[in-house]
Tab-separated table of N, CA and C and ligand atoms in Angstrom:
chain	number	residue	atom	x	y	z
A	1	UNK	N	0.856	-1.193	0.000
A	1	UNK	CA	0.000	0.000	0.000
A	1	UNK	C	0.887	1.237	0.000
A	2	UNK	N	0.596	2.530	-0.801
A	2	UNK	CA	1.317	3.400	-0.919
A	2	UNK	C	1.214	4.087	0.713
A	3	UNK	N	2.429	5.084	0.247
A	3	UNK	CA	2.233	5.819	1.899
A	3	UNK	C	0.471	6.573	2.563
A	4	UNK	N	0.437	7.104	3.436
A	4	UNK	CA	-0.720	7.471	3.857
A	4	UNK	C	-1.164	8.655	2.815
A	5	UNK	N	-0.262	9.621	2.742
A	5	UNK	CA	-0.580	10.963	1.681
A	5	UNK	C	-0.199	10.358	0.382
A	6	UNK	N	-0.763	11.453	-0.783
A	6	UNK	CA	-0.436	11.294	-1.503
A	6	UNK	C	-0.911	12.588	-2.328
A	7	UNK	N	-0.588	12.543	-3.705
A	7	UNK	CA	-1.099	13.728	-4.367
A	7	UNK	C	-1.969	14.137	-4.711
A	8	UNK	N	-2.472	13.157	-4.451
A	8	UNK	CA	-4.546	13.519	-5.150
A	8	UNK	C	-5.138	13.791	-4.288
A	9	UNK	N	-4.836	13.664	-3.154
A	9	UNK	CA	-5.560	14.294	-1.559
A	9	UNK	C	-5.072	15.535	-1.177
A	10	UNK	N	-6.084	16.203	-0.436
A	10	UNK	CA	-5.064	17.436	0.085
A	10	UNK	C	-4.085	16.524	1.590
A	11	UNK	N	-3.126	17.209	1.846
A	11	UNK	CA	-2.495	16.827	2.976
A	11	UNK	C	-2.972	17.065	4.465
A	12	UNK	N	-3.949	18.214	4.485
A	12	UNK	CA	-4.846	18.054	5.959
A	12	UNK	C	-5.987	18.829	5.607
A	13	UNK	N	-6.982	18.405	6.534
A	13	UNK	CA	-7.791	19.355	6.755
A	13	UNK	C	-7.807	20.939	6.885
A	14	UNK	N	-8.301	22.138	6.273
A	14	UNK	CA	-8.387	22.934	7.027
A	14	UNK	C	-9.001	23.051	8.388
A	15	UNK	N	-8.892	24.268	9.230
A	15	UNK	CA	-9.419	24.028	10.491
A	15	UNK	C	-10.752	23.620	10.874
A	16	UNK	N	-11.535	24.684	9.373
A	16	UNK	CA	-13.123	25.019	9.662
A	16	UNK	C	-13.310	23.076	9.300
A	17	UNK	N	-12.445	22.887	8.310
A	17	UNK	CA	-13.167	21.084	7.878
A	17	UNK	C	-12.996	20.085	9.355
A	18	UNK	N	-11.579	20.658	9.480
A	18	UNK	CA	-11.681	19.796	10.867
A	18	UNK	C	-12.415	19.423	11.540
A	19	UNK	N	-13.207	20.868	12.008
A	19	UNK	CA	-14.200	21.403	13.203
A	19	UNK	C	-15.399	20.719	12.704
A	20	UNK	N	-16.054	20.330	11.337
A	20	UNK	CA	-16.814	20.118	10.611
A	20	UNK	C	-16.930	18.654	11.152
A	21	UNK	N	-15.615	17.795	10.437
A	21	UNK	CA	-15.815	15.823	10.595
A	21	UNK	C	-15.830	16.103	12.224
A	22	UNK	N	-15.047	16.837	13.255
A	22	UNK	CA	-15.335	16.651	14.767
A	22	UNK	C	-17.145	16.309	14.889
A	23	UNK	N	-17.274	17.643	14.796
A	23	UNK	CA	-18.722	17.952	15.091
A	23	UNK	C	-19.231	16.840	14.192
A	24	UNK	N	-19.830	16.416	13.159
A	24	UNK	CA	-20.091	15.181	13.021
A	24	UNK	C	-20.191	14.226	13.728
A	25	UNK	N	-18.791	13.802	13.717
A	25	UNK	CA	-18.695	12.644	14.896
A	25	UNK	C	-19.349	12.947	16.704
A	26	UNK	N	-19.013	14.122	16.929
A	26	UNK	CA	-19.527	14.306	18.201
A	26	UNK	C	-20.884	14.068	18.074
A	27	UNK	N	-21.844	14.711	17.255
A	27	UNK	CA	-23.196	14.539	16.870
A	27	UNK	C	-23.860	13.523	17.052
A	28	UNK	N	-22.879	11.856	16.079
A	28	UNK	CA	-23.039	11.142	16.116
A	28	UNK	C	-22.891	10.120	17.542
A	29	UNK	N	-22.088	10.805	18.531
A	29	UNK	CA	-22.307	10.100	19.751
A	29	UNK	C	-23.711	10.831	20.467
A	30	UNK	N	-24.082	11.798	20.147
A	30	UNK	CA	-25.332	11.980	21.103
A	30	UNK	C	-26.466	11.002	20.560
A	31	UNK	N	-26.274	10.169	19.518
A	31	UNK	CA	-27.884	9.751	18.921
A	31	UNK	C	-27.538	8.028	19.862
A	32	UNK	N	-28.663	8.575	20.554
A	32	UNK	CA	-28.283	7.326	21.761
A	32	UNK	C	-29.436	5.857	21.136
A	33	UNK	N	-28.674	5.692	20.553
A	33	UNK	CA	-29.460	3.756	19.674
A	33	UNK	C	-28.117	2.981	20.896
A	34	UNK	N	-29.136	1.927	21.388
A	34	UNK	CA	-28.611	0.901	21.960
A	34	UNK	C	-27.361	-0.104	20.889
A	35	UNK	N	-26.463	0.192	21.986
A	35	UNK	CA	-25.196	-0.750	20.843
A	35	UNK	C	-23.914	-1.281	21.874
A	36	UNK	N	-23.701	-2.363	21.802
A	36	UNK	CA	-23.270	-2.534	22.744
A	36	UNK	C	-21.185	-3.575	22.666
A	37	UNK	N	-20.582	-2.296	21.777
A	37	UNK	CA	-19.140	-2.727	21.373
A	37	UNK	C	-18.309	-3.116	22.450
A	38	UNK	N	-17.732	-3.929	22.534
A	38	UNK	CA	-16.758	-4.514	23.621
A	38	UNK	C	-15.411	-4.640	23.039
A	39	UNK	N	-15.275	-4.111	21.752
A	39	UNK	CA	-14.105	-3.588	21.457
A	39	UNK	C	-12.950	-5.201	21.088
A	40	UNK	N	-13.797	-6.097	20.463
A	40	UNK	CA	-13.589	-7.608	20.095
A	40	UNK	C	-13.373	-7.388	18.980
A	41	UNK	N	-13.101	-5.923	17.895
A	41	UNK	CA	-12.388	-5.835	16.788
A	41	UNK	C	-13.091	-6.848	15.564
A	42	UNK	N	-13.944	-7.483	15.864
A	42	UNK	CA	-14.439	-8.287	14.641
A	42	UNK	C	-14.836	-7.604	13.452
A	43	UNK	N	-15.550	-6.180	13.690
A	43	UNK	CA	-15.602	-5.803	12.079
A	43	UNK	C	-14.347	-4.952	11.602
A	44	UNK	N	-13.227	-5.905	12.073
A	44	UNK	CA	-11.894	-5.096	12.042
A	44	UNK	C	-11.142	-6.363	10.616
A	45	UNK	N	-12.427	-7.501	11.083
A	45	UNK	CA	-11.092	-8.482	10.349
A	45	UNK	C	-12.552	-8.829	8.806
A	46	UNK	N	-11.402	-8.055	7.987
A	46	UNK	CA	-12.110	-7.838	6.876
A	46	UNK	C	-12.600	-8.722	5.765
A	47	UNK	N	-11.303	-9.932	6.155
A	47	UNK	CA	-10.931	-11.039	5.294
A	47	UNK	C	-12.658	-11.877	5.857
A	48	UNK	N	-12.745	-11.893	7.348
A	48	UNK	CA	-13.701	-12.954	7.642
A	48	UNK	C	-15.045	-12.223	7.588
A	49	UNK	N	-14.959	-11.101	7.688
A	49	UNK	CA	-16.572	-10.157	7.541
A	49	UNK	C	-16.646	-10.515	5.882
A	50	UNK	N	-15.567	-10.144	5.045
A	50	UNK	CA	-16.215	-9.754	3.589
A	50	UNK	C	-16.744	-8.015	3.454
A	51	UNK	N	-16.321	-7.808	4.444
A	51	UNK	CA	-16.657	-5.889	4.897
A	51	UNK	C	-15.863	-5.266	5.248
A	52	UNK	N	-15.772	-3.701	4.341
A	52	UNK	CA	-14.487	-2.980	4.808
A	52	UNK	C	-15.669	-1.758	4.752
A	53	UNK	N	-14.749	-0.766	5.134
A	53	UNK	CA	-15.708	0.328	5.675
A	53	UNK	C	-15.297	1.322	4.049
A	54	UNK	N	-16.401	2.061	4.230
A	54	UNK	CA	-16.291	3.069	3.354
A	54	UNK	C	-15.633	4.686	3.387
A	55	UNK	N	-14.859	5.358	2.722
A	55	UNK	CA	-14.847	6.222	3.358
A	55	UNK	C	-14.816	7.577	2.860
A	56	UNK	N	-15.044	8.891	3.191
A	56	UNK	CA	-15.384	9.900	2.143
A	56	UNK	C	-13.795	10.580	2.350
A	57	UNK	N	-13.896	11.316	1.620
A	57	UNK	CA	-12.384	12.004	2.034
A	57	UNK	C	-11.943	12.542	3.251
A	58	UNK	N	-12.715	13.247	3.423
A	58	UNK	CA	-12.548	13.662	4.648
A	58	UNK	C	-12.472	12.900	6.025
A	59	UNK	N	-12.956	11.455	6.221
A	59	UNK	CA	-13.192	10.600	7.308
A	59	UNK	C	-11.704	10.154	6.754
A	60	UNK	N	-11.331	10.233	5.539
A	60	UNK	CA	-10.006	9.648	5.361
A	60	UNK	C	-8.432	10.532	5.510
A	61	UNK	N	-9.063	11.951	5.564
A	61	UNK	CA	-8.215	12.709	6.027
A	61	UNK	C	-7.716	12.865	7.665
A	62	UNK	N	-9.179	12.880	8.016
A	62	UNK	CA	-9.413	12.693	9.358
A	62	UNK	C	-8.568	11.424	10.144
A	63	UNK	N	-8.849	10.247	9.479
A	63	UNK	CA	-8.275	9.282	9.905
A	63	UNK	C	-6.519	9.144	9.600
A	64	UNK	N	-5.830	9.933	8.960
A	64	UNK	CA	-4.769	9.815	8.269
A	64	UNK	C	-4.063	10.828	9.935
A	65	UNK	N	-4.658	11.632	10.239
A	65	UNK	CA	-3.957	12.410	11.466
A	65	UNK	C	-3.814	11.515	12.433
A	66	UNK	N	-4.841	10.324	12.775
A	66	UNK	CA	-4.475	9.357	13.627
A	66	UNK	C	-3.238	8.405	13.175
A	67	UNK	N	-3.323	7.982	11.962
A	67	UNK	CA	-2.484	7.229	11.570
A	67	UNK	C	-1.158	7.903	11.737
A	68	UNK	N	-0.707	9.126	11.361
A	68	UNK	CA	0.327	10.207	11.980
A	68	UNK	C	1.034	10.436	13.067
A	69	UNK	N	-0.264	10.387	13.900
A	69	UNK	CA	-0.184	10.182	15.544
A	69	UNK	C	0.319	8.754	16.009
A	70	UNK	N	0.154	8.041	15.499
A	70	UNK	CA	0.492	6.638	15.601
A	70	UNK	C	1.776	6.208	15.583
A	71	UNK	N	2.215	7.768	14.663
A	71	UNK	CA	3.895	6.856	14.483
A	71	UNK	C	4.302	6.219	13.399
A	72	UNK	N	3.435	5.931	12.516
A	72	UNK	CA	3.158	4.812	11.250
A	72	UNK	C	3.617	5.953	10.286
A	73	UNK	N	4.779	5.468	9.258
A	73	UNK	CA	5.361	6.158	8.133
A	73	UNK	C	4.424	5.486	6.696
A	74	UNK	N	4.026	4.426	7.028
A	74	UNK	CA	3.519	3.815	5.744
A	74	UNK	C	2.454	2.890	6.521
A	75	UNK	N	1.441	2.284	5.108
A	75	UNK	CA	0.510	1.301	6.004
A	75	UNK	C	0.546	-0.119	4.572
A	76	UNK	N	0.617	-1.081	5.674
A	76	UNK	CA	0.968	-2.265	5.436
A	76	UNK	C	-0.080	-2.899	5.353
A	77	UNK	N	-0.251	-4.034	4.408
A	77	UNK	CA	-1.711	-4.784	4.536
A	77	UNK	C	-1.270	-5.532	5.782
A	78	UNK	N	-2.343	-5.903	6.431
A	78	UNK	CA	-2.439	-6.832	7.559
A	78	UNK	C	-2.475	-8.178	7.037
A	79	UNK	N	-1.131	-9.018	7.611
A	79	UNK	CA	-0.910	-10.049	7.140
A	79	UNK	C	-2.458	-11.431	7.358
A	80	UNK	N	-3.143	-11.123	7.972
A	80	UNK	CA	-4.402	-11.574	7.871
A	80	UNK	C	-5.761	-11.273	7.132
A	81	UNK	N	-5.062	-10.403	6.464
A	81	UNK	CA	-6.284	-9.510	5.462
A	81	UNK	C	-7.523	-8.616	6.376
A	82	UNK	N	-6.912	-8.426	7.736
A	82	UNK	CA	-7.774	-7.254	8.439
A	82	UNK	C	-7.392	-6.224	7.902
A	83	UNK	N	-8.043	-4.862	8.645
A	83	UNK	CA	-8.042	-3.433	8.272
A	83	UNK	C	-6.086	-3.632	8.831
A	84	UNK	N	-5.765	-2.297	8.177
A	84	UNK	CA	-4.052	-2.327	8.001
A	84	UNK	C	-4.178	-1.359	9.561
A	85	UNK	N	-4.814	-0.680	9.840
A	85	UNK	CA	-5.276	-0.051	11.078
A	85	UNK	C	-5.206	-0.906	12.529
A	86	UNK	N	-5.603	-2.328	12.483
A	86	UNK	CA	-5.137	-2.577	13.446
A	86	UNK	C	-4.018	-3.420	14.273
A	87	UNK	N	-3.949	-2.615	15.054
A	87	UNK	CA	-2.535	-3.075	16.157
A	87	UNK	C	-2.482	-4.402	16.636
A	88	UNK	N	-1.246	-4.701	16.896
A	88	UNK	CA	-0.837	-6.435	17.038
A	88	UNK	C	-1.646	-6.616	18.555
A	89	UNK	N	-1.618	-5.684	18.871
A	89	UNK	CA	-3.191	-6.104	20.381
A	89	UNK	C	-4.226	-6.231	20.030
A	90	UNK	N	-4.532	-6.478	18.708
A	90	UNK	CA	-6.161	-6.481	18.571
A	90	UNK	C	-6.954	-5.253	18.499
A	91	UNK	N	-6.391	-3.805	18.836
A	91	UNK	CA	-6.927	-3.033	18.830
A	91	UNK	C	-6.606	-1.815	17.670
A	92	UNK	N	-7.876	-1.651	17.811
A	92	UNK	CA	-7.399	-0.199	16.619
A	92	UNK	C	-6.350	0.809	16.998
A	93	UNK	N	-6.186	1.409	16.380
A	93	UNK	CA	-4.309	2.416	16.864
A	93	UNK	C	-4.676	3.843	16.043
A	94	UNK	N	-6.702	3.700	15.672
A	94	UNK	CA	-6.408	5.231	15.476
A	94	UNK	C	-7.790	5.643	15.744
A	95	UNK	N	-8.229	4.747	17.162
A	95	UNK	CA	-9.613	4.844	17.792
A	95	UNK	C	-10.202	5.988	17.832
A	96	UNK	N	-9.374	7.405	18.023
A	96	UNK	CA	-10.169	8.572	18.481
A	96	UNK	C	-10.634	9.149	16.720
A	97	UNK	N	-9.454	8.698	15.723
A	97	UNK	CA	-9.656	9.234	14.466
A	97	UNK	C	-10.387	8.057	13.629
A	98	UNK	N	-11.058	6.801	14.068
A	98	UNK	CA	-11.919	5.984	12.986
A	98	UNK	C	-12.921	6.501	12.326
A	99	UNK	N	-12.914	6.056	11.398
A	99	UNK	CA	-14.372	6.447	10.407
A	99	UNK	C	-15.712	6.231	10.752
A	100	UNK	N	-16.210	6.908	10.261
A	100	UNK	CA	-17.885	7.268	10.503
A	100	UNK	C	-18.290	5.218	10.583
A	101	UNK	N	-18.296	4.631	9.332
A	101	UNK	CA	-18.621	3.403	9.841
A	101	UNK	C	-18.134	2.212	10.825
A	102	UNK	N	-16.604	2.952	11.482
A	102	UNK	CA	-16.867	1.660	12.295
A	102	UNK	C	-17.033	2.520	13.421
A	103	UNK	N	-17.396	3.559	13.631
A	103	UNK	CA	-18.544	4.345	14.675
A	103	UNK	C	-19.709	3.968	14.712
A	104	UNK	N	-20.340	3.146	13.559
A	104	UNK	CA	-21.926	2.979	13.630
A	104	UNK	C	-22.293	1.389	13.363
A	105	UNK	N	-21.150	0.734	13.626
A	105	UNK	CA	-21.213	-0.609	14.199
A	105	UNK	C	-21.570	-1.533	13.069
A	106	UNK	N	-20.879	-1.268	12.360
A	106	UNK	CA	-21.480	-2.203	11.007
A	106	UNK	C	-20.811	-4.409	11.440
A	107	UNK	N	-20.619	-3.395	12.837
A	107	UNK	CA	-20.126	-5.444	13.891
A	107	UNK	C	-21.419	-5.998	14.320
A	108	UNK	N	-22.160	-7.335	13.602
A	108	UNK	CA	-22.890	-7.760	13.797
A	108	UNK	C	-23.151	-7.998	15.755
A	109	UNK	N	-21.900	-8.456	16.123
A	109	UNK	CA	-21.592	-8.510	17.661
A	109	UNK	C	-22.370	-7.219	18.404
A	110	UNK	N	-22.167	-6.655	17.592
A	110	UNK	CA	-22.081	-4.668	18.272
A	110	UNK	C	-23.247	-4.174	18.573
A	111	UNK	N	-24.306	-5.175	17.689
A	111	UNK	CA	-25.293	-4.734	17.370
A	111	UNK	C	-25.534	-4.404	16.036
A	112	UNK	N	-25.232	-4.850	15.416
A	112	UNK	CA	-25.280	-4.311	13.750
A	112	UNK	C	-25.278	-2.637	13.615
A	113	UNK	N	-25.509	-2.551	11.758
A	113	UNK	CA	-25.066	-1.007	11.219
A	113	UNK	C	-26.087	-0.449	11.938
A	114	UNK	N	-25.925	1.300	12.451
A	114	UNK	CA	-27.090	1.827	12.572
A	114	UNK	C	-28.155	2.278	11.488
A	115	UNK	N	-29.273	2.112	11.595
A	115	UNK	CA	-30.697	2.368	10.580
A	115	UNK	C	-30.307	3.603	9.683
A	116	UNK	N	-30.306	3.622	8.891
A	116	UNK	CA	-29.986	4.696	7.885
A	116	UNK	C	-30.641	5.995	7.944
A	117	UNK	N	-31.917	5.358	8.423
A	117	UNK	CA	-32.686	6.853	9.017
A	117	UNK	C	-32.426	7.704	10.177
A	118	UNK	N	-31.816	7.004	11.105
A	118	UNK	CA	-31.469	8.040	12.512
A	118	UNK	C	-29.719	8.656	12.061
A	119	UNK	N	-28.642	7.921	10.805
A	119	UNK	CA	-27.962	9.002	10.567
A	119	UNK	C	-27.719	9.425	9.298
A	120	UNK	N	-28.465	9.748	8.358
A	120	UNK	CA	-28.802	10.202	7.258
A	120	UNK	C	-28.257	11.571	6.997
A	121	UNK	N	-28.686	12.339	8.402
A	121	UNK	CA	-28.086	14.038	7.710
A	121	UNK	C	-26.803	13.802	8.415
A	122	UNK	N	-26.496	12.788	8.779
A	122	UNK	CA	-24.976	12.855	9.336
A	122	UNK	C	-24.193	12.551	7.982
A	123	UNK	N	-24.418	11.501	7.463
A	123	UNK	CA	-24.253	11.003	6.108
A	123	UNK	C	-23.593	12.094	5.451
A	124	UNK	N	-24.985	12.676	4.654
A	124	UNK	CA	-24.994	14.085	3.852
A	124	UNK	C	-23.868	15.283	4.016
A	125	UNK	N	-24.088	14.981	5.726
A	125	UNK	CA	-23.119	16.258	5.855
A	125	UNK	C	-21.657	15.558	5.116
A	126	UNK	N	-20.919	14.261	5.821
A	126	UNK	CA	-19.745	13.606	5.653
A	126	UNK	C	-19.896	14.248	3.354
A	127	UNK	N	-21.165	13.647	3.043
A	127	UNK	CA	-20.641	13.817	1.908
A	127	UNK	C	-20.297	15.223	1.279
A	128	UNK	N	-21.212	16.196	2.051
A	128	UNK	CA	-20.851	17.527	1.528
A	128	UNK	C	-19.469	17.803	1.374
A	129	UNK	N	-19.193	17.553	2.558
A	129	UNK	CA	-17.522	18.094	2.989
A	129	UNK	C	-16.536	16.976	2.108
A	130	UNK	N	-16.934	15.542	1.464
A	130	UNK	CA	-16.264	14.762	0.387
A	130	UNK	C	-15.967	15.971	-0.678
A	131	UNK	N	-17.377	16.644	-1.033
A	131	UNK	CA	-17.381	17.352	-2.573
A	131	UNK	C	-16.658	18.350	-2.109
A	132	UNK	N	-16.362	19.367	-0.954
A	132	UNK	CA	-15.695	19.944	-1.039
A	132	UNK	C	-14.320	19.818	-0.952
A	133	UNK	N	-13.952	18.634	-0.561
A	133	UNK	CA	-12.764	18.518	-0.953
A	133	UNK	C	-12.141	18.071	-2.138
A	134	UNK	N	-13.138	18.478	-2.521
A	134	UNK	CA	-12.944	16.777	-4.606
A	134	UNK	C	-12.856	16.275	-4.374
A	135	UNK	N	-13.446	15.070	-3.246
A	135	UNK	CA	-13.322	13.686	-3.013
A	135	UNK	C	-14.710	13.312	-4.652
A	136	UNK	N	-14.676	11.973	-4.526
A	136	UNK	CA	-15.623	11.506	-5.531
A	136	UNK	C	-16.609	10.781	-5.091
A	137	UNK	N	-16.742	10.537	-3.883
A	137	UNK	CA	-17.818	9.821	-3.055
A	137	UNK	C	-16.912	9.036	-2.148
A	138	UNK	N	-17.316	8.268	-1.607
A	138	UNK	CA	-16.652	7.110	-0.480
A	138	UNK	C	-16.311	5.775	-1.138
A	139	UNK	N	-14.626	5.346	-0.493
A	139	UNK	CA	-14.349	4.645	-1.228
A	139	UNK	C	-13.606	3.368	-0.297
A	140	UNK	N	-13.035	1.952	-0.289
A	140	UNK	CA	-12.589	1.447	0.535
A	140	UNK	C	-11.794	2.075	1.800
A	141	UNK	N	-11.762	1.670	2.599
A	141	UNK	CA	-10.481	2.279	3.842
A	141	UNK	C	-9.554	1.973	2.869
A	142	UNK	N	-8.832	1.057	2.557
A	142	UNK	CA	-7.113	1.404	2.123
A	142	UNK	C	-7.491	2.134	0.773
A	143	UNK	N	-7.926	2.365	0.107
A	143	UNK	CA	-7.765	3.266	-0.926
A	143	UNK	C	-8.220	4.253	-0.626
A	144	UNK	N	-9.444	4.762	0.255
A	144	UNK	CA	-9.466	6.022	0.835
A	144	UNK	C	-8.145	6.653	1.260
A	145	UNK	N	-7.070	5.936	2.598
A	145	UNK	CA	-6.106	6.425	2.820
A	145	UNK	C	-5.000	6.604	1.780
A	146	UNK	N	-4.924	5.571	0.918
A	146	UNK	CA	-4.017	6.168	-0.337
A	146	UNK	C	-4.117	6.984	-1.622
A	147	UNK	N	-5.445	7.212	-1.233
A	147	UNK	CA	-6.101	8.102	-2.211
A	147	UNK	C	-5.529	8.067	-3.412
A	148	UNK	N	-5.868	6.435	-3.877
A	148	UNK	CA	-6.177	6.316	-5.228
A	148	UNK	C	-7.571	5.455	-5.176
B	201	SF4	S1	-10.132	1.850	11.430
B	201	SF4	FE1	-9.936	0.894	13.452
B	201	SF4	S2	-12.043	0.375	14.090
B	201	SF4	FE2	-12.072	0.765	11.865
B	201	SF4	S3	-11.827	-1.263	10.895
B	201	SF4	FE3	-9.760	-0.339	11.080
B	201	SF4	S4	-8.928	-1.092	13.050
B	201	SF4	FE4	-11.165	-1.448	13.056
């Protein structure tokens, strides 16, 4: 997998976008649907779901500052065909910066995806802020982050 940046992405967020995917995500923790993650990483392992998350640019920009934070110069497929995201503990390594879907539990364990109707204008918004960045819609996690 190529490095995290690349040229077809911008390299960060501006502030106001920042403030934008935050608020999103914060949003998205007030919509209180029963769900109940124990943090067992299963919709982490992609090979055995058949499910990878989607992602708009911006959840992939967003997520690229965690990956940063992490320490990580490049991202490696996971020699098990999980997300390249997670850590040899089983755990994700860019929890505070994950994407909108594995925020909304698309882990059967978890409780499954949330109903499309309770986050819909959350959605919309994620995609607005895609088009403003010239994203082209939402696209795998590893090709979101390598933005090809
Ligand atoms: S980004 Fe984190 S929570 Fe999402 S699939 Fe990858 S390791 Fe799991």
């Amino acid at each position: 997998m190529p490095k995290p940046s690349s040229k077809s992405t911008p390299k960060a967020l501006s502030p106001e976008d920042l403030a934008e995917i935050r608020q999103i995500y914060a949003d998205l923790e007030k919509r209180a649907l029963p769900r109940d993650c124990t943090g067992l990483a299963g919709c982490c392992q992609f090979r055995l779901t058949g499910r990878t998350p989607q992602l708009t640019r911006g959840e992939a920009l967003y997520a690229l500052i965690g990956v940063r934070a992490s320490g990580r110069r490049e991202l490696k497929p996971h020699p098990e065909g999980a997300c390249p995201l997670l850590g040899r503990d089983g755990r994700c390594t860019i929890y505070q910066h994950r994407p909108f879907g594995c925020r909304t539990h698309f882990c059967q364990a978890a409780g499954g995806m949330y109903p499309r109707r309770h986050v819909v204008d959350l959605i919309q918004r994620l995609e607005a802020l895609d088009e403003k960045l010239g994203g082209d819609g939402s696209r795998p996690l590893e090709k979101a982050l390598s933005g090809t």
